[in-house]
mmCIF file of C-alpha atoms in Angstrom:
data_model
loop_
_atom_site.group_PDB
_atom_site.id
_atom_site.type_symbol
_atom_site.label_atom_id
_atom_site.label_comp_id
_atom_site.label_asym_id
_atom_site.label_seq_id
_atom_site.Cartn_x
_atom_site.Cartn_y
_atom_site.Cartn_z
ATOM 1 C CA GLY N 15 0.000 0.000 0.000
ATOM 2 C CA GLY N 16 2.995 2.339 -0.005
ATOM 3 C CA THR N 17 2.322 5.673 1.668
ATOM 4 C CA ARG N 18 -1.147 4.550 2.708
ATOM 5 C CA THR N 19 0.210 1.657 4.756
ATOM 6 C CA LEU N 20 2.806 3.973 6.241
ATOM 7 C CA GLY N 21 0.072 6.395 7.297
ATOM 8 C CA THR N 22 -2.543 3.928 8.522
ATOM 9 C CA VAL N 23 -0.341 1.323 10.233
ATOM 10 C CA LEU N 24 3.283 2.243 10.941
ATOM 11 C CA LEU N 25 2.856 5.929 11.795
ATOM 12 C CA PRO N 26 -0.057 5.320 14.251
ATOM 13 C CA LEU N 27 1.881 2.433 15.818
ATOM 14 C CA PHE N 28 4.930 4.670 16.261
ATOM 15 C CA GLY N 29 2.788 7.476 17.657
ATOM 16 C CA GLY N 30 0.750 5.190 19.909
ATOM 17 C CA ILE N 31 3.840 3.850 21.660
ATOM 18 C CA ILE N 32 5.296 7.335 22.170
ATOM 19 C CA LEU N 33 2.022 8.900 23.370
ATOM 20 C CA GLU N 34 1.370 6.186 25.940
ATOM 21 C CA ARG N 35 4.852 6.543 27.403
ATOM 22 C CA LEU N 36 4.861 10.354 27.332
ATOM 23 C CA ILE N 37 1.515 10.626 29.129
ATOM 24 C CA ASP N 38 2.465 8.093 31.790
ATOM 25 C CA ASP N 39 5.837 9.857 32.276
ATOM 26 C CA GLN N 40 4.090 13.244 32.375
ATOM 27 C CA PHE N 41 5.831 14.328 29.159
ATOM 28 C CA ASP N 42 9.316 13.937 30.623
ATOM 29 C CA LEU N 43 11.427 13.542 27.450
ATOM 30 C CA LEU N 44 14.583 12.653 29.382
ATOM 31 C CA LYS N 45 12.772 9.817 31.084
ATOM 32 C CA LEU N 46 11.491 8.666 27.696
ATOM 33 C CA ILE N 47 15.035 8.428 26.355
ATOM 34 C CA GLY N 48 15.947 6.265 29.333
ATOM 35 C CA HIS N 49 13.587 3.470 28.250
ATOM 36 C CA ARG N 50 15.966 1.311 26.206
ATOM 37 C CA ARG N 51 13.413 -1.316 25.251
ATOM 38 C CA LEU N 52 11.014 1.405 24.162
ATOM 39 C CA LEU N 53 13.648 3.072 22.004
ATOM 40 C CA LEU N 54 14.537 -0.282 20.465
ATOM 41 C CA ARG N 55 10.927 -0.798 19.395
ATOM 42 C CA LEU N 56 10.750 2.676 17.906
ATOM 43 C CA VAL N 57 14.001 2.116 16.019
ATOM 44 C CA ILE N 58 12.628 -1.141 14.581
ATOM 45 C CA ILE N 59 9.447 0.597 13.385
ATOM 46 C CA ALA N 60 11.453 3.489 11.933
ATOM 47 C CA ALA N 61 13.712 0.989 10.168
ATOM 48 C CA ALA N 62 10.644 -0.678 8.664
ATOM 49 C CA VAL N 63 9.514 2.692 7.306
ATOM 50 C CA VAL N 64 12.909 3.539 5.784
ATOM 51 C CA GLY N 65 13.454 -0.004 4.510
ATOM 52 C CA GLY N 66 10.020 -0.135 2.920
ATOM 53 C CA TYR N 67 10.584 3.168 1.135
ATOM 54 C CA LEU N 68 14.049 2.235 -0.122
ATOM 55 C CA GLY N 69 12.813 -1.191 -1.183
ATOM 56 C CA GLY N 70 10.037 0.415 -3.196
ATOM 57 C CA GLU N 71 12.456 2.840 -4.853
ATOM 58 C CA TYR N 72 14.759 -0.061 -5.758
ATOM 59 C CA LEU N 73 11.932 -2.022 -7.377
ATOM 60 C CA VAL N 74 10.895 1.057 -9.344
ATOM 61 C CA SER N 75 14.464 1.528 -10.586
ATOM 62 C CA LYS N 76 14.485 -2.100 -11.810
ATOM 63 C CA GLY N 77 11.183 -1.717 -13.630
ATOM 64 C CA GLN N 78 9.298 -4.029 -11.262
ATOM 65 C CA LEU N 79 6.826 -1.322 -10.199
ATOM 66 C CA GLY N 80 5.215 1.511 -12.116
ATOM 67 C CA GLY N 81 5.935 3.892 -9.267
ATOM 68 C CA ILE N 82 5.364 4.342 -5.558
ATOM 69 C CA GLN N 83 1.752 5.285 -4.925
ATOM 70 C CA THR N 84 1.169 8.898 -3.966
ATOM 71 C CA MET N 85 -1.827 10.816 -2.650
ATOM 72 C CA GLY N 86 -2.886 14.108 -4.151
ATOM 73 C CA LEU N 87 -4.779 16.792 -2.233
ATOM 74 C CA CYS N 88 -8.345 17.639 -3.213
ATOM 75 C CA THR N 89 -9.664 21.120 -3.881
ATOM 76 C CA ALA N 90 -11.305 23.206 -1.151
ATOM 77 C CA ASP N 91 -14.809 22.832 -2.595
ATOM 78 C CA GLN N 92 -14.539 19.033 -2.387
ATOM 79 C CA VAL N 93 -13.877 18.856 1.364
ATOM 80 C CA PHE N 94 -17.487 18.966 2.581
ATOM 81 C CA ALA N 95 -18.581 16.435 -0.040
ATOM 82 C CA ASN N 96 -15.714 14.176 1.075
ATOM 83 C CA ILE N 97 -16.883 14.386 4.694
ATOM 84 C CA GLY N 98 -20.245 13.025 3.565
ATOM 85 C CA ASN N 99 -18.488 10.313 1.565
ATOM 86 C CA PHE N 100 -16.432 9.339 4.622
ATOM 87 C CA ILE N 101 -19.540 8.980 6.798
ATOM 88 C CA SER N 102 -21.271 7.041 4.016
ATOM 89 C CA SER N 103 -18.246 4.736 3.715
ATOM 90 C CA MET N 104 -18.259 4.057 7.454
ATOM 91 C CA LEU N 105 -21.960 3.182 7.427
ATOM 92 C CA SER N 106 -21.417 0.978 4.385
ATOM 93 C CA VAL N 107 -18.533 -0.925 5.993
ATOM 94 C CA TYR N 108 -20.676 -1.547 9.074
ATOM 95 C CA GLY N 109 -23.527 -2.702 6.794
ATOM 96 C CA CYS N 110 -26.048 -0.246 8.258
ATOM 97 C CA PHE N 111 -28.189 0.286 5.148
ATOM 98 C CA GLU N 112 -28.362 -3.070 3.394
ATOM 99 C CA ALA N 113 -32.074 -3.705 3.951
ATOM 100 C CA VAL N 114 -34.912 -2.454 1.748
ATOM 101 C CA THR N 115 -37.550 -2.386 4.474
ATOM 102 C CA LEU N 116 -37.286 -1.894 8.222
ATOM 103 C CA MET N 117 -39.776 -4.587 9.269
ATOM 104 C CA SER N 118 -37.751 -7.538 8.022
ATOM 105 C CA ILE N 119 -34.887 -9.684 9.283
ATOM 106 C CA ASN N 120 -32.366 -7.640 7.298
ATOM 107 C CA GLY N 121 -34.071 -4.444 8.428
ATOM 108 C CA ILE N 122 -33.671 -5.393 12.086
ATOM 109 C CA LEU N 123 -30.059 -6.457 11.477
ATOM 110 C CA SER N 124 -29.340 -3.148 9.739
ATOM 111 C CA PHE N 125 -30.724 -1.262 12.740
ATOM 112 C CA LEU N 126 -28.574 -3.306 15.130
ATOM 113 C CA LYS N 127 -25.515 -2.678 12.942
ATOM 114 C CA LEU N 128 -26.222 1.066 13.061
ATOM 115 C CA MET N 129 -26.353 0.873 16.866
ATOM 116 C CA TYR N 130 -23.089 -1.077 16.884
ATOM 117 C CA CYS N 131 -21.510 1.478 14.535
ATOM 118 C CA ILE N 132 -22.409 4.342 16.892
ATOM 119 C CA PHE N 133 -21.349 2.312 19.905
ATOM 120 C CA SER N 134 -17.957 1.136 18.603
ATOM 121 C CA ALA N 135 -16.982 4.246 16.620
ATOM 122 C CA VAL N 136 -18.165 6.949 19.041
ATOM 123 C CA ILE N 137 -19.173 5.742 22.502
ATOM 124 C CA VAL N 138 -16.361 3.232 23.133
ATOM 125 C CA PRO N 139 -13.455 5.591 22.220
ATOM 126 C CA VAL N 140 -14.942 8.356 24.403
ATOM 127 C CA VAL N 141 -15.533 6.048 27.392
ATOM 128 C CA LEU N 142 -12.027 4.554 27.098
ATOM 129 C CA ALA N 143 -10.571 8.081 27.064
ATOM 130 C CA ILE N 144 -12.489 8.873 30.271
ATOM 131 C CA ARG N 145 -11.365 5.596 31.858
ATOM 132 C CA TYR N 146 -7.795 5.939 30.561
ATOM 133 C CA LYS N 147 -6.130 5.582 33.971
ATOM 134 C CA THR N 148 -7.823 2.207 34.538
ATOM 135 C CA LEU N 149 -6.447 0.713 31.304
ATOM 136 C CA GLU N 150 -3.437 -1.574 31.170
ATOM 137 C CA ARG N 151 -0.373 -0.440 29.224
ATOM 138 C CA ARG N 152 -1.052 -2.724 26.258
ATOM 139 C CA GLN N 153 -4.617 -1.387 26.099
ATOM 140 C CA LYS N 154 -3.415 2.219 26.200
ATOM 141 C CA ILE N 155 -0.971 1.666 23.337
ATOM 142 C CA PHE N 156 -3.629 0.076 21.141
ATOM 143 C CA TYR N 157 -6.107 2.814 22.025
ATOM 144 C CA PHE N 158 -3.740 5.537 20.800
ATOM 145 C CA TYR N 159 -2.858 3.443 17.752
ATOM 146 C CA ALA N 160 -6.528 3.003 16.802
ATOM 147 C CA VAL N 161 -7.388 6.674 17.328
ATOM 148 C CA MET N 162 -4.383 7.897 15.338
ATOM 149 C CA ALA N 163 -5.100 5.451 12.509
ATOM 150 C CA ALA N 164 -8.707 6.702 12.354
ATOM 151 C CA VAL N 165 -7.512 10.323 12.233
ATOM 152 C CA VAL N 166 -5.050 9.562 9.427
ATOM 153 C CA ILE N 167 -7.693 7.692 7.394
ATOM 154 C CA PHE N 168 -10.176 10.520 7.966
ATOM 155 C CA TYR N 169 -7.606 13.032 6.703
ATOM 156 C CA MET N 170 -6.781 10.908 3.653
ATOM 157 C CA MET N 171 -10.429 10.482 2.685
ATOM 158 C CA VAL N 172 -11.490 14.077 3.359
ATOM 159 C CA PHE N 173 -8.502 16.145 2.240
ATOM 160 C CA CYS N 174 -6.936 13.815 -0.345
ATOM 161 C CA ASN N 175 -8.115 12.197 -3.545
ATOM 162 C CA ILE N 176 -9.024 8.860 -1.954
ATOM 163 C CA ASP N 177 -12.710 7.994 -1.757
ATOM 164 C CA ASN N 178 -12.843 4.175 -1.811
ATOM 165 C CA THR N 179 -15.025 2.606 0.861
ATOM 166 C CA TYR N 180 -12.507 -0.119 1.716
ATOM 167 C CA TYR N 181 -10.069 2.423 3.211
ATOM 168 C CA THR N 182 -12.352 2.578 6.255
ATOM 169 C CA LEU N 183 -11.938 -1.171 6.904
ATOM 170 C CA PRO N 184 -8.970 -0.611 9.300
ATOM 171 C CA ILE N 185 -11.222 1.632 11.414
ATOM 172 C CA PHE N 186 -13.856 -1.120 11.499
ATOM 173 C CA ALA N 187 -11.277 -3.719 12.567
ATOM 174 C CA ASN N 188 -9.582 -1.482 15.152
ATOM 175 C CA ASN N 189 -12.932 -0.522 16.661
ATOM 176 C CA ALA N 190 -13.786 -4.202 17.100
ATOM 177 C CA VAL N 191 -10.636 -4.578 19.218
ATOM 178 C CA LEU N 192 -11.515 -1.409 21.173
ATOM 179 C CA VAL N 193 -14.899 -2.961 21.991
ATOM 180 C CA CYS N 194 -13.068 -6.021 23.364
ATOM 181 C CA ILE N 195 -10.832 -3.735 25.449
ATOM 182 C CA PHE N 196 -13.936 -1.902 26.675
ATOM 183 C CA ILE N 197 -15.602 -5.133 27.791
ATOM 184 C CA GLU N 198 -12.384 -6.468 29.335
ATOM 185 C CA ASN N 199 -11.871 -3.241 31.272
ATOM 186 C CA LEU N 200 -15.413 -3.309 32.640
ATOM 187 C CA LEU N 201 -15.077 -6.945 33.704
ATOM 188 C CA GLU N 202 -11.875 -6.103 35.572
ATOM 189 C CA THR N 203 -13.074 -2.928 37.284
ATOM 190 C CA GLN N 204 -16.878 -3.199 37.500
ATOM 191 C CA LEU N 205 -17.516 -6.929 37.854
ATOM 192 C CA LYS N 206 -19.908 -6.482 40.795
ATOM 193 C CA ASN N 207 -21.937 -3.811 39.074
ATOM 194 C CA MET N 208 -24.959 -5.524 37.495
ATOM 195 C CA ILE N 209 -25.673 -2.510 35.293
ATOM 196 C CA TYR N 210 -22.409 -3.042 33.438
ATOM 197 C CA LEU N 211 -23.011 -6.779 33.189
ATOM 198 C CA GLY N 212 -26.439 -6.081 31.734
ATOM 199 C CA ALA N 213 -24.869 -3.699 29.221
ATOM 200 C CA ILE N 214 -22.398 -6.389 28.174
ATOM 201 C CA ALA N 215 -25.281 -8.835 27.722
ATOM 202 C CA VAL N 216 -26.773 -6.375 25.227
ATOM 203 C CA ILE N 217 -23.467 -5.445 23.583
ATOM 204 C CA LEU N 218 -22.231 -8.960 22.796
ATOM 205 C CA PRO N 219 -25.174 -9.990 20.586
ATOM 206 C CA ILE N 220 -24.888 -6.705 18.682
ATOM 207 C CA CYS N 221 -21.175 -7.311 18.171
ATOM 208 C CA LEU N 222 -21.867 -10.802 16.875
ATOM 209 C CA LEU N 223 -24.638 -9.602 14.582
ATOM 210 C CA SER N 224 -22.353 -6.931 13.161
ATOM 211 C CA GLY N 225 -20.404 -9.741 11.503
ATOM 212 C CA LEU N 226 -23.479 -10.765 9.478
ATOM 213 C CA ARG N 227 -23.096 -8.393 6.581
ATOM 214 C CA TYR N 228 -23.903 -8.645 2.899
ATOM 215 C CA ALA N 229 -22.456 -5.395 1.504
ATOM 216 C CA ARG N 230 -20.876 -5.505 -1.959
ATOM 217 C CA TYR N 231 -18.405 -2.894 -3.140
ATOM 218 C CA SER N 232 -17.715 -1.531 -6.627
ATOM 219 C CA TYR N 233 -15.390 -4.451 -7.370
ATOM 220 C CA ALA N 234 -17.889 -7.120 -6.281
ATOM 221 C CA VAL N 235 -18.642 -10.297 -8.209
ATOM 222 C CA SER N 236 -22.021 -9.081 -9.484
ATOM 223 C CA ASP N 237 -20.489 -5.922 -10.973
ATOM 224 C CA TRP N 238 -17.685 -7.650 -12.846
ATOM 225 C CA ASP N 239 -19.914 -10.363 -14.351
ATOM 226 C CA PHE N 240 -17.445 -13.193 -13.771
ATOM 227 C CA ASN N 241 -19.746 -15.719 -15.412
ATOM 228 C CA THR N 242 -19.089 -14.433 -18.947
ATOM 229 C CA ALA N 243 -15.851 -12.904 -20.262
ATOM 230 C CA ASP N 244 -13.703 -13.495 -17.186
ATOM 231 C CA ALA N 245 -14.817 -17.090 -16.778
ATOM 232 C CA GLY N 246 -14.202 -17.725 -20.465
ATOM 233 C CA LEU N 247 -10.664 -16.365 -20.319
ATOM 234 C CA LEU N 248 -9.976 -18.351 -17.177
ATOM 235 C CA GLN N 249 -11.178 -21.521 -18.847
ATOM 236 C CA PHE N 250 -8.946 -20.774 -21.858
ATOM 237 C CA LEU N 251 -5.893 -20.333 -19.599
ATOM 238 C CA GLU N 252 -6.600 -23.605 -17.827
ATOM 239 C CA ASP N 253 -7.212 -25.476 -21.105
ATOM 240 C CA GLU N 254 -3.901 -24.248 -22.504
ATOM 241 C CA GLY N 255 -2.052 -25.193 -19.328
ATOM 242 C CA LEU N 256 -1.025 -21.585 -18.583
ATOM 243 C CA GLU N 257 -0.413 -21.440 -14.851
ATOM 244 C CA PHE N 258 1.596 -18.209 -14.436
ATOM 245 C CA GLY N 259 1.150 -14.742 -15.914
ATOM 246 C CA HIS N 260 1.309 -10.986 -15.374
ATOM 247 C CA ALA N 261 -1.595 -8.492 -15.336
ATOM 248 C CA VAL N 262 -2.711 -5.284 -13.644
ATOM 249 C CA PHE N 263 -3.668 -5.494 -9.975
ATOM 250 C CA PHE N 264 -7.425 -6.103 -10.048
ATOM 251 C CA ASP N 265 -7.250 -8.581 -12.955
ATOM 252 C CA SER N 266 -4.538 -10.610 -11.250
ATOM 253 C CA TYR N 267 -6.603 -10.794 -8.077
ATOM 254 C CA THR N 268 -9.698 -11.861 -10.007
ATOM 255 C CA TYR N 269 -8.275 -14.793 -11.958
ATOM 256 C CA THR N 270 -6.077 -16.094 -9.180
ATOM 257 C CA VAL N 271 -9.002 -16.272 -6.754
ATOM 258 C CA LEU N 272 -11.505 -17.644 -9.314
ATOM 259 C CA SER N 273 -9.165 -20.472 -10.250
ATOM 260 C CA ASN N 274 -8.555 -21.274 -6.591
ATOM 261 C CA GLY N 275 -4.869 -20.648 -7.149
ATOM 262 C CA LYS N 276 -4.519 -22.936 -10.176
ATOM 263 C CA VAL N 277 -3.677 -19.898 -12.304
ATOM 264 C CA GLU N 278 -1.328 -17.502 -10.520
ATOM 265 C CA ILE N 279 -1.230 -14.024 -12.041
#
């Protein structure tokens, strides 16, 4: 993913580790430098960033890649439209509007997914911030990582020229982990409080139901009509015994998956 992976994974991980340590050390930079194991981790992450960039440049110089992916900035009049697109993408990833009618099984599931979306994307991060001092160190680091990743993705989708729904998938995945941290924290600190236990009894089914989703994106099977031209080409490749080939990204993904790995492109 090039710069996108750098921004959504490595940079938030780097920042999450530093933020957790700085806050717990009351922003004492000298004390931060004294943590050798912490510095070692940061050096490893930084090395991954530099190594990934240099590796990409090397492959470009050898003609193996067309170029390292870049992100362009959008114009000012596109920002507000992009905010709407970001919210729409989040709701789509959570599967909130897949039903045609409310009074149906899918309608009820869509409503529950909307509740889970609000709960995991808004309520949980706010509550964990309020209960920050009760979190364990590993939970604090992941919390900062998840929040920073969400901020970076929001910036990319609102202020840059990226509007694909699947870029919000890391937020969906990270929020699922935050929900687990939320439940774990309550079990550790509020076990005797029946109100919290009752809340968990409601939350868990919603979390499970959130996995029952039927959303299809622009590159879905129904849109590409695999049963005609693509299937015919795949059959031709298999008949001719052609097992390896080269194609652009989405085509290579398509034929490799459709052939169950028999044709690797």
